[in-house]
mmCIF file of C-alpha atoms and ligand atoms in Angstrom:
data_model
loop_
_atom_site.group_PDB
_atom_site.id
_atom_site.type_symbol
_atom_site.label_atom_id
_atom_site.label_comp_id
_atom_site.label_asym_id
_atom_site.label_seq_id
_atom_site.Cartn_x
_atom_site.Cartn_y
_atom_site.Cartn_z
ATOM 1 C CA MET Y 8 -135.833 -28.799 -25.582
ATOM 2 C CA HIS Y 9 -135.678 -26.889 -29.017
ATOM 3 C CA PRO Y 10 -133.675 -28.345 -31.722
ATOM 4 C CA PHE Y 11 -130.279 -26.465 -32.364
ATOM 5 C CA HIS Y 12 -127.111 -26.609 -34.205
ATOM 6 C CA TYR Y 13 -123.697 -27.160 -32.499
ATOM 7 C CA VAL Y 14 -120.270 -26.299 -33.319
ATOM 8 C CA GLN Y 15 -116.759 -26.343 -31.779
ATOM 9 C CA THR Y 16 -114.623 -23.356 -32.313
ATOM 10 C CA GLN Y 17 -110.772 -23.477 -32.043
ATOM 11 C CA GLU Y 18 -109.914 -19.856 -32.275
ATOM 12 C CA PRO Y 19 -111.454 -17.044 -30.586
ATOM 13 C CA GLY Y 20 -112.000 -14.825 -33.456
ATOM 14 C CA ALA Y 21 -113.684 -17.500 -35.524
ATOM 15 C CA GLY Y 22 -115.841 -18.021 -32.338
ATOM 16 C CA VAL Y 23 -116.620 -14.192 -32.395
ATOM 17 C CA GLY Y 24 -117.500 -14.378 -36.074
ATOM 18 C CA GLN Y 25 -119.891 -17.393 -35.551
ATOM 19 C CA VAL Y 26 -121.820 -15.857 -33.007
ATOM 20 C CA SER Y 27 -121.830 -12.335 -34.028
ATOM 21 C CA GLY Y 28 -123.092 -13.511 -37.761
ATOM 22 C CA SER Y 29 -125.951 -15.405 -36.371
ATOM 23 C CA PRO Y 30 -128.512 -13.558 -33.898
ATOM 24 C CA GLN Y 31 -129.761 -16.699 -32.421
ATOM 25 C CA ALA Y 32 -126.394 -18.078 -31.605
ATOM 26 C CA THR Y 33 -124.465 -18.109 -28.168
ATOM 27 C CA PHE Y 34 -121.215 -19.458 -26.639
ATOM 28 C CA LEU Y 35 -121.301 -22.518 -24.789
ATOM 29 C CA ALA Y 36 -118.771 -23.052 -21.920
ATOM 30 C CA GLY Y 37 -119.242 -25.423 -19.061
ATOM 31 C CA GLY Y 38 -122.845 -25.431 -19.853
ATOM 32 C CA THR Y 39 -123.736 -25.678 -16.285
ATOM 33 C CA GLY Y 40 -126.035 -22.580 -16.528
ATOM 34 C CA LEU Y 41 -127.110 -22.381 -20.117
ATOM 35 C CA LEU Y 42 -128.238 -25.823 -20.596
ATOM 36 C CA ASP Y 43 -130.472 -25.868 -17.557
ATOM 37 C CA LEU Y 44 -132.035 -22.670 -18.820
ATOM 38 C CA MET Y 45 -132.458 -24.570 -22.618
ATOM 39 C CA LYS Y 46 -134.075 -27.576 -20.880
ATOM 40 C CA LEU Y 47 -136.550 -25.001 -19.230
ATOM 41 C CA GLY Y 48 -137.242 -23.312 -22.346
ATOM 42 C CA VAL Y 49 -135.918 -20.083 -21.070
ATOM 43 C CA GLN Y 50 -133.146 -19.885 -23.688
ATOM 44 C CA THR Y 51 -133.646 -21.189 -27.252
ATOM 45 C CA PRO Y 52 -130.398 -20.467 -29.089
ATOM 46 C CA GLN Y 53 -130.204 -22.318 -32.390
ATOM 47 C CA LEU Y 54 -126.728 -22.513 -32.847
ATOM 48 C CA LEU Y 55 -124.218 -23.388 -29.737
ATOM 49 C CA VAL Y 56 -120.611 -22.339 -30.353
ATOM 50 C CA ASP Y 57 -118.745 -24.280 -27.800
ATOM 51 C CA VAL Y 58 -115.734 -22.432 -26.755
ATOM 52 C CA ARG Y 59 -114.024 -25.050 -24.529
ATOM 53 C CA LYS Y 60 -111.168 -25.809 -27.042
ATOM 54 C CA LEU Y 61 -109.886 -22.334 -26.824
ATOM 55 C CA PRO Y 62 -106.497 -21.580 -24.951
ATOM 56 C CA LEU Y 63 -108.219 -19.596 -22.442
ATOM 57 C CA ALA Y 64 -107.875 -21.742 -19.407
ATOM 58 C CA GLN Y 65 -104.818 -20.361 -17.560
ATOM 59 C CA VAL Y 66 -104.512 -18.548 -14.421
ATOM 60 C CA GLU Y 67 -101.232 -16.358 -15.154
ATOM 61 C CA GLU Y 68 -99.299 -13.583 -13.401
ATOM 62 C CA LEU Y 69 -99.413 -10.113 -14.943
ATOM 63 C CA PRO Y 70 -96.254 -8.239 -15.178
ATOM 64 C CA GLU Y 71 -97.657 -5.430 -12.765
ATOM 65 C CA GLY Y 72 -98.392 -8.053 -10.311
ATOM 66 C CA GLY Y 73 -101.845 -8.858 -10.754
ATOM 67 C CA LEU Y 74 -103.443 -12.239 -12.159
ATOM 68 C CA ARG Y 75 -104.924 -12.905 -15.371
ATOM 69 C CA LEU Y 76 -107.837 -15.601 -15.063
ATOM 70 C CA GLY Y 77 -108.639 -17.118 -18.275
ATOM 71 C CA ALA Y 78 -112.267 -17.227 -19.474
ATOM 72 C CA LEU Y 79 -112.178 -20.917 -19.501
ATOM 73 C CA ALA Y 80 -110.320 -21.424 -16.270
ATOM 74 C CA ARG Y 81 -112.592 -23.592 -14.062
ATOM 75 C CA ASN Y 82 -114.176 -22.244 -10.931
ATOM 76 C CA SER Y 83 -112.343 -25.109 -8.957
ATOM 77 C CA ASP Y 84 -109.056 -24.573 -10.535
ATOM 78 C CA VAL Y 85 -109.138 -20.761 -9.592
ATOM 79 C CA ALA Y 86 -110.403 -21.388 -6.312
ATOM 80 C CA ASN Y 87 -107.566 -23.726 -5.328
ATOM 81 C CA HIS Y 88 -104.780 -21.687 -7.284
ATOM 82 C CA PRO Y 89 -101.910 -20.956 -4.901
ATOM 83 C CA LEU Y 90 -101.670 -17.227 -6.046
ATOM 84 C CA VAL Y 91 -105.411 -16.546 -5.555
ATOM 85 C CA ARG Y 92 -105.368 -18.071 -2.432
ATOM 86 C CA GLU Y 93 -102.563 -16.031 -1.068
ATOM 87 C CA ARG Y 94 -103.319 -12.569 -2.671
ATOM 88 C CA TYR Y 95 -106.874 -12.529 -2.987
ATOM 89 C CA PRO Y 96 -108.440 -15.035 -0.191
ATOM 90 C CA THR Y 97 -111.784 -13.247 -0.658
ATOM 91 C CA LEU Y 98 -112.246 -14.836 -4.344
ATOM 92 C CA SER Y 99 -110.996 -18.148 -3.339
ATOM 93 C CA GLN Y 100 -113.492 -18.325 -0.640
ATOM 94 C CA ALA Y 101 -116.204 -16.933 -2.684
ATOM 95 C CA LEU Y 102 -115.764 -19.572 -5.311
ATOM 96 C CA LEU Y 103 -115.712 -22.445 -2.757
ATOM 97 C CA ALA Y 104 -119.108 -21.007 -1.248
ATOM 98 C CA GLY Y 105 -120.618 -21.497 -4.533
ATOM 99 C CA ALA Y 106 -122.627 -24.403 -6.104
ATOM 100 C CA SER Y 107 -121.135 -27.838 -5.513
ATOM 101 C CA GLY Y 108 -117.659 -29.236 -6.229
ATOM 102 C CA GLN Y 109 -118.870 -31.191 -9.428
ATOM 103 C CA ILE Y 110 -120.412 -27.958 -10.683
ATOM 104 C CA ARG Y 111 -117.298 -25.849 -9.730
ATOM 105 C CA ASN Y 112 -115.372 -28.412 -11.813
ATOM 106 C CA MET Y 113 -117.177 -27.840 -14.815
ATOM 107 C CA ALA Y 114 -118.078 -23.980 -14.475
ATOM 108 C CA THR Y 115 -115.928 -21.532 -15.895
ATOM 109 C CA VAL Y 116 -114.909 -17.780 -15.111
ATOM 110 C CA ALA Y 117 -116.680 -16.264 -17.996
ATOM 111 C CA GLY Y 118 -119.715 -18.563 -17.683
ATOM 112 C CA ASN Y 119 -119.794 -17.231 -13.974
ATOM 113 C CA VAL Y 120 -119.815 -13.759 -14.862
ATOM 114 C CA MET Y 121 -122.610 -14.523 -17.579
ATOM 115 C CA GLN Y 122 -124.754 -16.447 -15.335
ATOM 116 C CA ARG Y 123 -128.736 -15.477 -15.354
ATOM 117 C CA THR Y 124 -130.613 -14.447 -12.417
ATOM 118 C CA ARG Y 125 -132.255 -17.281 -10.163
ATOM 119 C CA CYS Y 126 -135.497 -15.303 -9.811
ATOM 120 C CA PRO Y 127 -138.076 -18.252 -9.891
ATOM 121 C CA TYR Y 128 -140.246 -16.321 -12.259
ATOM 122 C CA PHE Y 129 -137.574 -16.130 -14.718
ATOM 123 C CA ARG Y 130 -137.196 -19.590 -14.952
ATOM 124 C CA ASP Y 131 -140.937 -20.424 -15.226
ATOM 125 C CA THR Y 132 -142.154 -19.694 -18.700
ATOM 126 C CA ALA Y 133 -145.514 -19.598 -17.637
ATOM 127 C CA THR Y 134 -145.300 -16.442 -15.807
ATOM 128 C CA PRO Y 135 -144.799 -12.830 -16.873
ATOM 129 C CA CYS Y 136 -141.106 -11.696 -16.573
ATOM 130 C CA ASN Y 137 -139.731 -8.582 -18.303
ATOM 131 C CA LYS Y 138 -136.464 -10.060 -18.238
ATOM 132 C CA ARG Y 139 -137.145 -13.206 -19.910
ATOM 133 C CA ALA Y 140 -140.295 -11.808 -22.072
ATOM 134 C CA PRO Y 141 -139.989 -7.893 -22.352
ATOM 135 C CA GLY Y 142 -143.080 -5.922 -21.710
ATOM 136 C CA THR Y 143 -144.941 -8.623 -20.075
ATOM 137 C CA GLY Y 144 -144.417 -7.272 -16.350
ATOM 138 C CA CYS Y 145 -142.485 -8.511 -13.201
ATOM 139 C CA SER Y 146 -144.430 -10.953 -11.210
ATOM 140 C CA ALA Y 147 -141.530 -10.797 -8.656
ATOM 141 C CA LEU Y 148 -142.735 -7.206 -7.498
ATOM 142 C CA GLU Y 149 -146.167 -8.245 -5.948
ATOM 143 C CA GLY Y 150 -145.341 -11.902 -5.768
ATOM 144 C CA ILE Y 151 -143.010 -14.185 -3.846
ATOM 145 C CA ASN Y 152 -139.756 -11.737 -3.475
ATOM 146 C CA ARG Y 153 -137.932 -12.998 -0.734
ATOM 147 C CA SER Y 154 -134.805 -14.114 -2.794
ATOM 148 C CA ASN Y 155 -135.064 -10.625 -4.786
ATOM 149 C CA ALA Y 156 -132.913 -7.523 -4.604
ATOM 150 C CA VAL Y 157 -133.356 -4.757 -2.336
ATOM 151 C CA LEU Y 158 -130.621 -2.648 -3.977
ATOM 152 C CA GLY Y 159 -130.554 -1.228 -7.472
ATOM 153 C CA GLY Y 160 -134.173 -2.525 -8.533
ATOM 154 C CA SER Y 161 -136.690 -0.810 -10.946
ATOM 155 C CA ASP Y 162 -140.516 -1.021 -11.329
ATOM 156 C CA ALA Y 163 -139.451 -3.425 -13.983
ATOM 157 C CA CYS Y 164 -137.260 -5.749 -12.507
ATOM 158 C CA ILE Y 165 -135.893 -6.707 -8.816
ATOM 159 C CA ALA Y 166 -133.755 -9.762 -9.886
ATOM 160 C CA THR Y 167 -130.384 -10.130 -7.746
ATOM 161 C CA HIS Y 168 -127.362 -11.055 -9.644
ATOM 162 C CA PRO Y 169 -126.657 -14.501 -8.351
ATOM 163 C CA SER Y 170 -122.913 -14.934 -8.405
ATOM 164 C CA ASP Y 171 -120.590 -15.483 -5.537
ATOM 165 C CA MET Y 172 -117.395 -14.918 -7.614
ATOM 166 C CA CYS Y 173 -118.547 -11.599 -9.251
ATOM 167 C CA VAL Y 174 -118.736 -9.933 -5.397
ATOM 168 C CA PRO Y 175 -115.006 -9.922 -4.812
ATOM 169 C CA LEU Y 176 -114.185 -9.364 -8.498
ATOM 170 C CA ALA Y 177 -116.273 -6.060 -7.805
ATOM 171 C CA ALA Y 178 -114.520 -5.268 -4.677
ATOM 172 C CA LEU Y 179 -111.004 -5.931 -6.200
ATOM 173 C CA ASP Y 180 -111.556 -3.605 -9.331
ATOM 174 C CA ALA Y 181 -111.014 -6.205 -11.830
ATOM 175 C CA THR Y 182 -111.238 -5.846 -15.421
ATOM 176 C CA VAL Y 183 -113.022 -7.743 -18.289
ATOM 177 C CA ARG Y 184 -111.135 -8.491 -21.447
ATOM 178 C CA VAL Y 185 -113.497 -8.989 -24.091
ATOM 179 C CA LEU Y 186 -112.944 -9.699 -27.965
ATOM 180 C CA GLY Y 187 -115.439 -8.461 -30.554
ATOM 181 C CA PRO Y 188 -115.941 -8.274 -34.182
ATOM 182 C CA ARG Y 189 -114.142 -4.879 -34.213
ATOM 183 C CA GLY Y 190 -111.427 -6.104 -31.910
ATOM 184 C CA GLU Y 191 -110.406 -6.133 -28.220
ATOM 185 C CA ARG Y 192 -111.570 -3.793 -25.517
ATOM 186 C CA THR Y 193 -111.330 -3.787 -21.690
ATOM 187 C CA VAL Y 194 -114.674 -2.958 -19.339
ATOM 188 C CA PRO Y 195 -113.808 -2.397 -15.725
ATOM 189 C CA PHE Y 196 -115.612 -4.933 -13.677
ATOM 190 C CA THR Y 197 -118.058 -2.593 -11.691
ATOM 191 C CA GLU Y 198 -119.286 -1.205 -15.263
ATOM 192 C CA PHE Y 199 -119.722 -4.529 -16.775
ATOM 193 C CA HIS Y 200 -123.303 -5.414 -15.507
ATOM 194 C CA LEU Y 201 -126.097 -3.083 -15.932
ATOM 195 C CA LEU Y 202 -129.050 -2.107 -13.559
ATOM 196 C CA PRO Y 203 -132.387 -3.138 -14.915
ATOM 197 C CA GLY Y 204 -133.780 0.197 -15.472
ATOM 198 C CA SER Y 205 -136.587 -0.155 -18.027
ATOM 199 C CA THR Y 206 -134.609 -2.858 -20.038
ATOM 200 C CA PRO Y 207 -133.696 -5.797 -17.591
ATOM 201 C CA GLU Y 208 -133.348 -7.901 -20.409
ATOM 202 C CA ARG Y 209 -130.096 -6.243 -21.025
ATOM 203 C CA GLU Y 210 -127.767 -7.352 -18.302
ATOM 204 C CA THR Y 211 -124.347 -6.553 -19.286
ATOM 205 C CA VAL Y 212 -122.560 -4.129 -21.815
ATOM 206 C CA LEU Y 213 -121.402 -6.869 -23.927
ATOM 207 C CA GLU Y 214 -122.676 -6.619 -27.733
ATOM 208 C CA HIS Y 215 -123.882 -9.757 -29.251
ATOM 209 C CA GLY Y 216 -120.913 -11.966 -30.355
ATOM 210 C CA GLU Y 217 -118.581 -10.270 -27.959
ATOM 211 C CA LEU Y 218 -116.252 -12.914 -26.347
ATOM 212 C CA ILE Y 219 -114.777 -12.737 -22.826
ATOM 213 C CA LEU Y 220 -111.230 -13.518 -22.901
ATOM 214 C CA SER Y 221 -110.097 -13.211 -19.332
ATOM 215 C CA VAL Y 222 -110.884 -11.243 -16.070
ATOM 216 C CA ASP Y 223 -107.700 -9.386 -14.872
ATOM 217 C CA LEU Y 224 -107.264 -8.749 -11.211
ATOM 218 C CA PRO Y 225 -104.755 -5.647 -10.460
ATOM 219 C CA ALA Y 226 -102.122 -6.033 -8.061
ATOM 220 C CA LEU Y 227 -103.593 -5.350 -4.396
ATOM 221 C CA PRO Y 228 -101.190 -6.235 -1.781
ATOM 222 C CA ALA Y 229 -104.280 -5.197 0.651
ATOM 223 C CA ALA Y 230 -106.371 -7.928 -0.497
ATOM 224 C CA ARG Y 231 -104.182 -10.791 1.299
ATOM 225 C CA ARG Y 232 -106.253 -9.747 4.322
ATOM 226 C CA SER Y 233 -109.545 -10.057 2.882
ATOM 227 C CA LEU Y 234 -112.544 -12.451 3.203
ATOM 228 C CA TYR Y 235 -116.040 -13.423 1.749
ATOM 229 C CA MET Y 236 -118.886 -14.233 4.062
ATOM 230 C CA LYS Y 237 -122.071 -15.802 2.787
ATOM 231 C CA ALA Y 238 -125.646 -16.089 4.441
ATOM 232 C CA ARG Y 239 -127.663 -18.545 2.892
ATOM 233 C CA ASP Y 240 -130.712 -21.070 3.600
ATOM 234 C CA ARG Y 241 -128.439 -24.309 3.454
ATOM 235 C CA ALA Y 242 -124.940 -24.779 4.541
ATOM 236 C CA SER Y 243 -123.962 -25.606 0.976
ATOM 237 C CA TYR Y 244 -125.573 -25.899 -2.613
ATOM 238 C CA ALA Y 245 -127.605 -22.617 -2.126
ATOM 239 C CA PHE Y 246 -127.411 -18.887 -3.301
ATOM 240 C CA ALA Y 247 -126.722 -16.119 -1.250
ATOM 241 C CA LEU Y 248 -129.264 -14.304 0.679
ATOM 242 C CA ALA Y 249 -126.838 -11.866 1.307
ATOM 243 C CA SER Y 250 -122.675 -11.968 0.938
ATOM 244 C CA VAL Y 251 -119.982 -9.530 1.559
ATOM 245 C CA ALA Y 252 -116.479 -9.538 0.138
ATOM 246 C CA ALA Y 253 -114.193 -7.460 2.344
ATOM 247 C CA VAL Y 254 -110.597 -6.082 2.408
ATOM 248 C CA LEU Y 255 -109.336 -4.250 5.066
ATOM 249 C CA GLU Y 256 -105.888 -2.275 5.933
ATOM 250 C CA LEU Y 257 -105.171 -0.805 9.164
ATOM 251 C CA GLU Y 258 -102.291 1.229 9.555
ATOM 252 C CA ALA Y 259 -101.687 2.492 13.154
ATOM 253 C CA GLY Y 260 -105.235 1.733 14.140
ATOM 254 C CA ARG Y 261 -106.872 3.687 11.270
ATOM 255 C CA VAL Y 262 -108.227 2.412 8.102
ATOM 256 C CA LYS Y 263 -105.801 2.533 5.517
ATOM 257 C CA THR Y 264 -107.473 0.617 2.831
ATOM 258 C CA ALA Y 265 -111.156 -0.706 2.471
ATOM 259 C CA ARG Y 266 -112.976 -2.552 -0.197
ATOM 260 C CA ILE Y 267 -116.623 -3.599 0.174
ATOM 261 C CA ALA Y 268 -119.084 -5.413 -2.312
ATOM 262 C CA LEU Y 269 -122.127 -7.229 -1.713
ATOM 263 C CA GLY Y 270 -124.076 -9.996 -3.152
ATOM 264 C CA GLY Y 271 -127.410 -11.540 -2.818
ATOM 265 C CA VAL Y 272 -129.062 -8.063 -2.364
ATOM 266 C CA GLY Y 273 -128.368 -5.987 -5.572
ATOM 267 C CA THR Y 274 -129.421 -6.387 -9.224
ATOM 268 C CA LYS Y 275 -125.908 -6.307 -10.117
ATOM 269 C CA PRO Y 276 -122.710 -7.247 -8.012
ATOM 270 C CA TRP Y 277 -122.760 -4.392 -5.561
ATOM 271 C CA ARG Y 278 -119.742 -2.321 -4.716
ATOM 272 C CA ALA Y 279 -120.582 -0.578 -1.473
ATOM 273 C CA THR Y 280 -118.359 2.675 -2.150
ATOM 274 C CA ALA Y 281 -120.485 4.749 0.648
ATOM 275 C CA ALA Y 282 -119.383 2.010 3.279
ATOM 276 C CA GLU Y 283 -115.590 2.549 1.911
ATOM 277 C CA GLN Y 284 -115.570 5.995 2.023
ATOM 278 C CA LYS Y 285 -116.893 5.902 5.781
ATOM 279 C CA LEU Y 286 -114.077 3.941 6.575
ATOM 280 C CA ILE Y 287 -110.984 5.367 5.165
ATOM 281 C CA GLY Y 288 -108.587 7.394 7.356
ATOM 282 C CA GLN Y 289 -110.812 7.014 10.271
ATOM 283 C CA GLN Y 290 -109.735 5.344 13.722
ATOM 284 C CA ALA Y 291 -110.844 1.645 13.300
ATOM 285 C CA SER Y 292 -113.933 0.813 16.013
ATOM 286 C CA PRO Y 293 -117.096 -1.166 16.327
ATOM 287 C CA ALA Y 294 -118.951 2.160 15.956
ATOM 288 C CA LEU Y 295 -117.221 2.860 12.542
ATOM 289 C CA TYR Y 296 -117.740 -0.562 11.140
ATOM 290 C CA GLU Y 297 -121.507 -0.370 12.114
ATOM 291 C CA ALA Y 298 -121.538 3.083 10.311
ATOM 292 C CA ALA Y 299 -120.022 1.610 7.278
ATOM 293 C CA ALA Y 300 -122.750 -0.974 7.217
ATOM 294 C CA THR Y 301 -125.455 1.189 7.527
ATOM 295 C CA ALA Y 302 -124.111 3.523 4.562
ATOM 296 C CA ALA Y 303 -123.723 0.450 2.319
ATOM 297 C CA LEU Y 304 -127.473 -0.357 2.664
ATOM 298 C CA GLU Y 305 -128.769 3.383 2.420
ATOM 299 C CA GLY Y 306 -131.431 3.611 -0.059
ATOM 300 C CA ALA Y 307 -132.338 0.064 -0.094
ATOM 301 C CA GLN Y 308 -135.758 -0.659 -1.219
ATOM 302 C CA PRO Y 309 -136.996 -3.811 0.512
ATOM 303 C CA ARG Y 310 -140.497 -5.648 -0.482
ATOM 304 C CA ALA Y 311 -143.049 -7.452 1.219
ATOM 305 C CA HIS Y 312 -140.849 -10.701 1.709
ATOM 306 C CA ASN Y 313 -137.160 -9.653 1.682
ATOM 307 C CA GLY Y 314 -136.746 -7.092 4.246
ATOM 308 C CA PHE Y 315 -134.680 -9.478 6.163
ATOM 309 C CA LYS Y 316 -131.920 -8.890 3.787
ATOM 310 C CA VAL Y 317 -131.303 -5.237 4.991
ATOM 311 C CA GLU Y 318 -130.414 -6.321 8.413
ATOM 312 C CA LEU Y 319 -128.588 -9.464 7.061
ATOM 313 C CA ALA Y 320 -126.325 -7.622 4.746
ATOM 314 C CA ARG Y 321 -125.541 -5.026 7.579
ATOM 315 C CA ARG Y 322 -124.683 -7.488 10.064
ATOM 316 C CA LEU Y 323 -122.562 -9.533 7.506
ATOM 317 C CA ILE Y 324 -120.675 -6.326 6.767
ATOM 318 C CA VAL Y 325 -120.001 -5.721 10.524
ATOM 319 C CA ARG Y 326 -118.913 -9.114 11.023
ATOM 320 C CA SER Y 327 -116.554 -9.132 8.134
ATOM 321 C CA LEU Y 328 -114.528 -6.115 9.167
ATOM 322 C CA THR Y 329 -114.591 -7.068 12.995
ATOM 323 C CA THR Y 330 -113.015 -10.320 11.777
ATOM 324 C CA LEU Y 331 -110.433 -8.386 9.457
ATOM 325 C CA GLY Y 332 -109.836 -5.790 11.880
ATOM 326 C CA GLY Y 333 -109.162 -8.082 14.830
ATOM 327 C CA LYS Y 334 -111.466 -6.359 17.216
ATOM 328 C CA SER Y 335 -114.487 -7.674 18.940
HETATM 329 C C1 LIG E 406 -127.347 -26.489 -8.751
HETATM 330 C C2 LIG E 406 -126.607 -25.170 -9.147
HETATM 331 C C3 LIG E 406 -126.319 -24.678 -7.856
HETATM 332 C C4 LIG E 406 -125.405 -23.155 -8.215
HETATM 333 N N1 LIG E 406 -125.091 -22.522 -7.377
HETATM 334 C C5 LIG E 406 -124.368 -21.312 -7.172
HETATM 335 C C6 LIG E 406 -123.867 -20.594 -6.152
HETATM 336 O O1 LIG E 406 -124.243 -20.649 -4.992
HETATM 337 N N2 LIG E 406 -123.119 -19.642 -6.915
HETATM 338 C C7 LIG E 406 -122.835 -19.283 -7.657
HETATM 339 O O2 LIG E 406 -122.050 -17.890 -7.963
HETATM 340 N N3 LIG E 406 -123.004 -19.743 -8.687
HETATM 341 C C8 LIG E 406 -124.169 -21.054 -8.443
HETATM 342 N N4 LIG E 406 -124.302 -21.886 -9.700
HETATM 343 C C9 LIG E 406 -124.195 -20.993 -11.089
HETATM 344 C C10 LIG E 406 -122.891 -21.537 -11.509
HETATM 345 O O3 LIG E 406 -121.861 -20.859 -10.935
HETATM 346 C C11 LIG E 406 -122.903 -21.195 -13.092
HETATM 347 O O4 LIG E 406 -123.765 -22.155 -13.495
HETATM 348 C C12 LIG E 406 -121.691 -21.277 -13.789
HETATM 349 O O5 LIG E 406 -120.739 -20.507 -13.030
HETATM 350 C C13 LIG E 406 -121.685 -21.162 -15.338
HETATM 351 O O6 LIG E 406 -120.411 -21.339 -15.752
HETATM 352 P P1 LIG E 406 -120.549 -22.288 -17.280
HETATM 353 O O7 LIG E 406 -119.010 -22.217 -17.595
HETATM 354 O O8 LIG E 406 -120.962 -23.604 -17.023
HETATM 355 O O9 LIG E 406 -121.364 -21.528 -18.217
HETATM 356 P P2 LIG E 406 -122.342 -21.751 -19.366
HETATM 357 O O10 LIG E 406 -123.447 -22.449 -18.855
HETATM 358 O O11 LIG E 406 -121.422 -22.279 -20.381
HETATM 359 O O12 LIG E 406 -122.610 -20.461 -19.925
HETATM 360 C C14 LIG E 406 -123.587 -19.386 -18.969
HETATM 361 C C15 LIG E 406 -123.511 -18.134 -19.938
HETATM 362 O O13 LIG E 406 -122.247 -17.360 -20.176
HETATM 363 C C16 LIG E 406 -121.941 -17.119 -21.684
HETATM 364 N N5 LIG E 406 -120.520 -17.270 -21.653
HETATM 365 C C17 LIG E 406 -119.833 -18.528 -21.329
HETATM 366 N N6 LIG E 406 -118.557 -18.306 -21.769
HETATM 367 C C18 LIG E 406 -118.545 -17.065 -22.354
HETATM 368 C C19 LIG E 406 -117.403 -16.062 -22.982
HETATM 369 N N7 LIG E 406 -116.130 -16.602 -22.873
HETATM 370 N N8 LIG E 406 -117.748 -15.039 -23.404
HETATM 371 C C20 LIG E 406 -119.234 -14.589 -23.438
HETATM 372 N N9 LIG E 406 -120.035 -15.272 -22.629
HETATM 373 C C21 LIG E 406 -119.836 -16.527 -22.336
HETATM 374 C C22 LIG E 406 -122.883 -18.375 -22.082
HETATM 375 O O14 LIG E 406 -123.359 -18.067 -23.561
HETATM 376 C C23 LIG E 406 -124.140 -18.410 -21.358
HETATM 377 O O15 LIG E 406 -125.223 -17.144 -21.701
HETATM 378 C C24 LIG E 406 -125.113 -23.020 -9.539
HETATM 379 C C25 LIG E 406 -125.407 -23.773 -10.651
HETATM 380 C C26 LIG E 406 -126.164 -24.830 -10.444
HETATM 381 C C27 LIG E 406 -126.638 -25.372 -11.491
HETATM 382 S S1 LIG E 407 -137.778 -9.573 -11.079
HETATM 383 FE FE1 LIG E 407 -137.069 -9.523 -12.922
HETATM 384 S S2 LIG E 407 -136.513 -11.693 -13.455
HETATM 385 FE FE2 LIG E 407 -137.739 -11.542 -11.621
HETATM 386 S S3 LIG E 407 -140.042 -11.487 -12.521
HETATM 387 FE FE3 LIG E 407 -139.341 -9.781 -12.143
HETATM 388 S S4 LIG E 407 -138.540 -9.130 -14.315
HETATM 389 FE FE4 LIG E 407 -138.544 -11.141 -14.067
#
């Protein structure tokens, strides 16, 4: 591991100053992602600014009825919070489907949002990877790409965003509250992560030194009827091959509200707006759910080893909607 300096910060503005003042500095939260990558030599920061003493670990009700998830709230605390379980079951289920109990007890909301891809070539410094070392090429395009993305890829990178938690956050229209050297700003969650394009090393809209303060969930009564489904190689401790966060509200047999987002198949947490548009206002039926699922995967670009993800994601969408709609 490369040598590095370590400081603890007690105040958000001071932490922002410490990281933005040094190009090789980065924030440290639970450390479950960052320290792995430092041990592998994939990330080599010279200064770690530990944010764990900041007062950002609360889950609080917002005046308009939503919830504020503090950046440092632990994944297990969010998953088991009574209001999250009651109002946004899809989020609780997604968190509980991720990693292991021990990791969820360390991992934070912001760390989860900022986690890096699990593309094996990104984590192997002996291989070319445009995301890790811009301009070196993408080993996955012609290599082993079973775990890679079928939606949102480019000629430079087809890495999936690996998070489970981020999938419901995209479906629920969360927003990310951020503090930077020039003050606070709010970013819609669906615009927070970037498509790889020709600059896959740039993964989010965050500028260097900007600190996530919270992820805010809007009031969405329909989300009480929501779920998360994840398909993976093992029953636990495995990243998604495909996953779905879905909200479905029916009124007199017609779809009143539909929210769908996909994980494991896109280069960012993937909001399936085309599928939602197929559903809204229509009479709920198995054929409608099939049509929505097909729309969600339209434009998918499978590679040599990941074509199965298209059908897997399609079936997960149908199963999610069928379960929520109470139809067989
Ligand atoms: C064995 C294993 C299995 C896993 N399985 C899953 C899984 O199935 N599903 C899943 O979703 N995830 C999984 N994960 C990933 C896990 O969810 C992440 O490692 C974790 O959420 C990262 O959170 P952290 O607080 O530890 O972040 P850290 O490791 O401390 O930081 C991660 C990144 O976030 C940045 N960061 C942290 N806080 C802030 C902030 N406030 N503002 C700006 N940037 C910040 C850091 O600088 C760093 O770049 C797994 C991890 C491991 C090790
Ligand atoms: S898919 Fe992206 S992360 Fe994976 S090797 Fe290619 S450039 Fe690197």
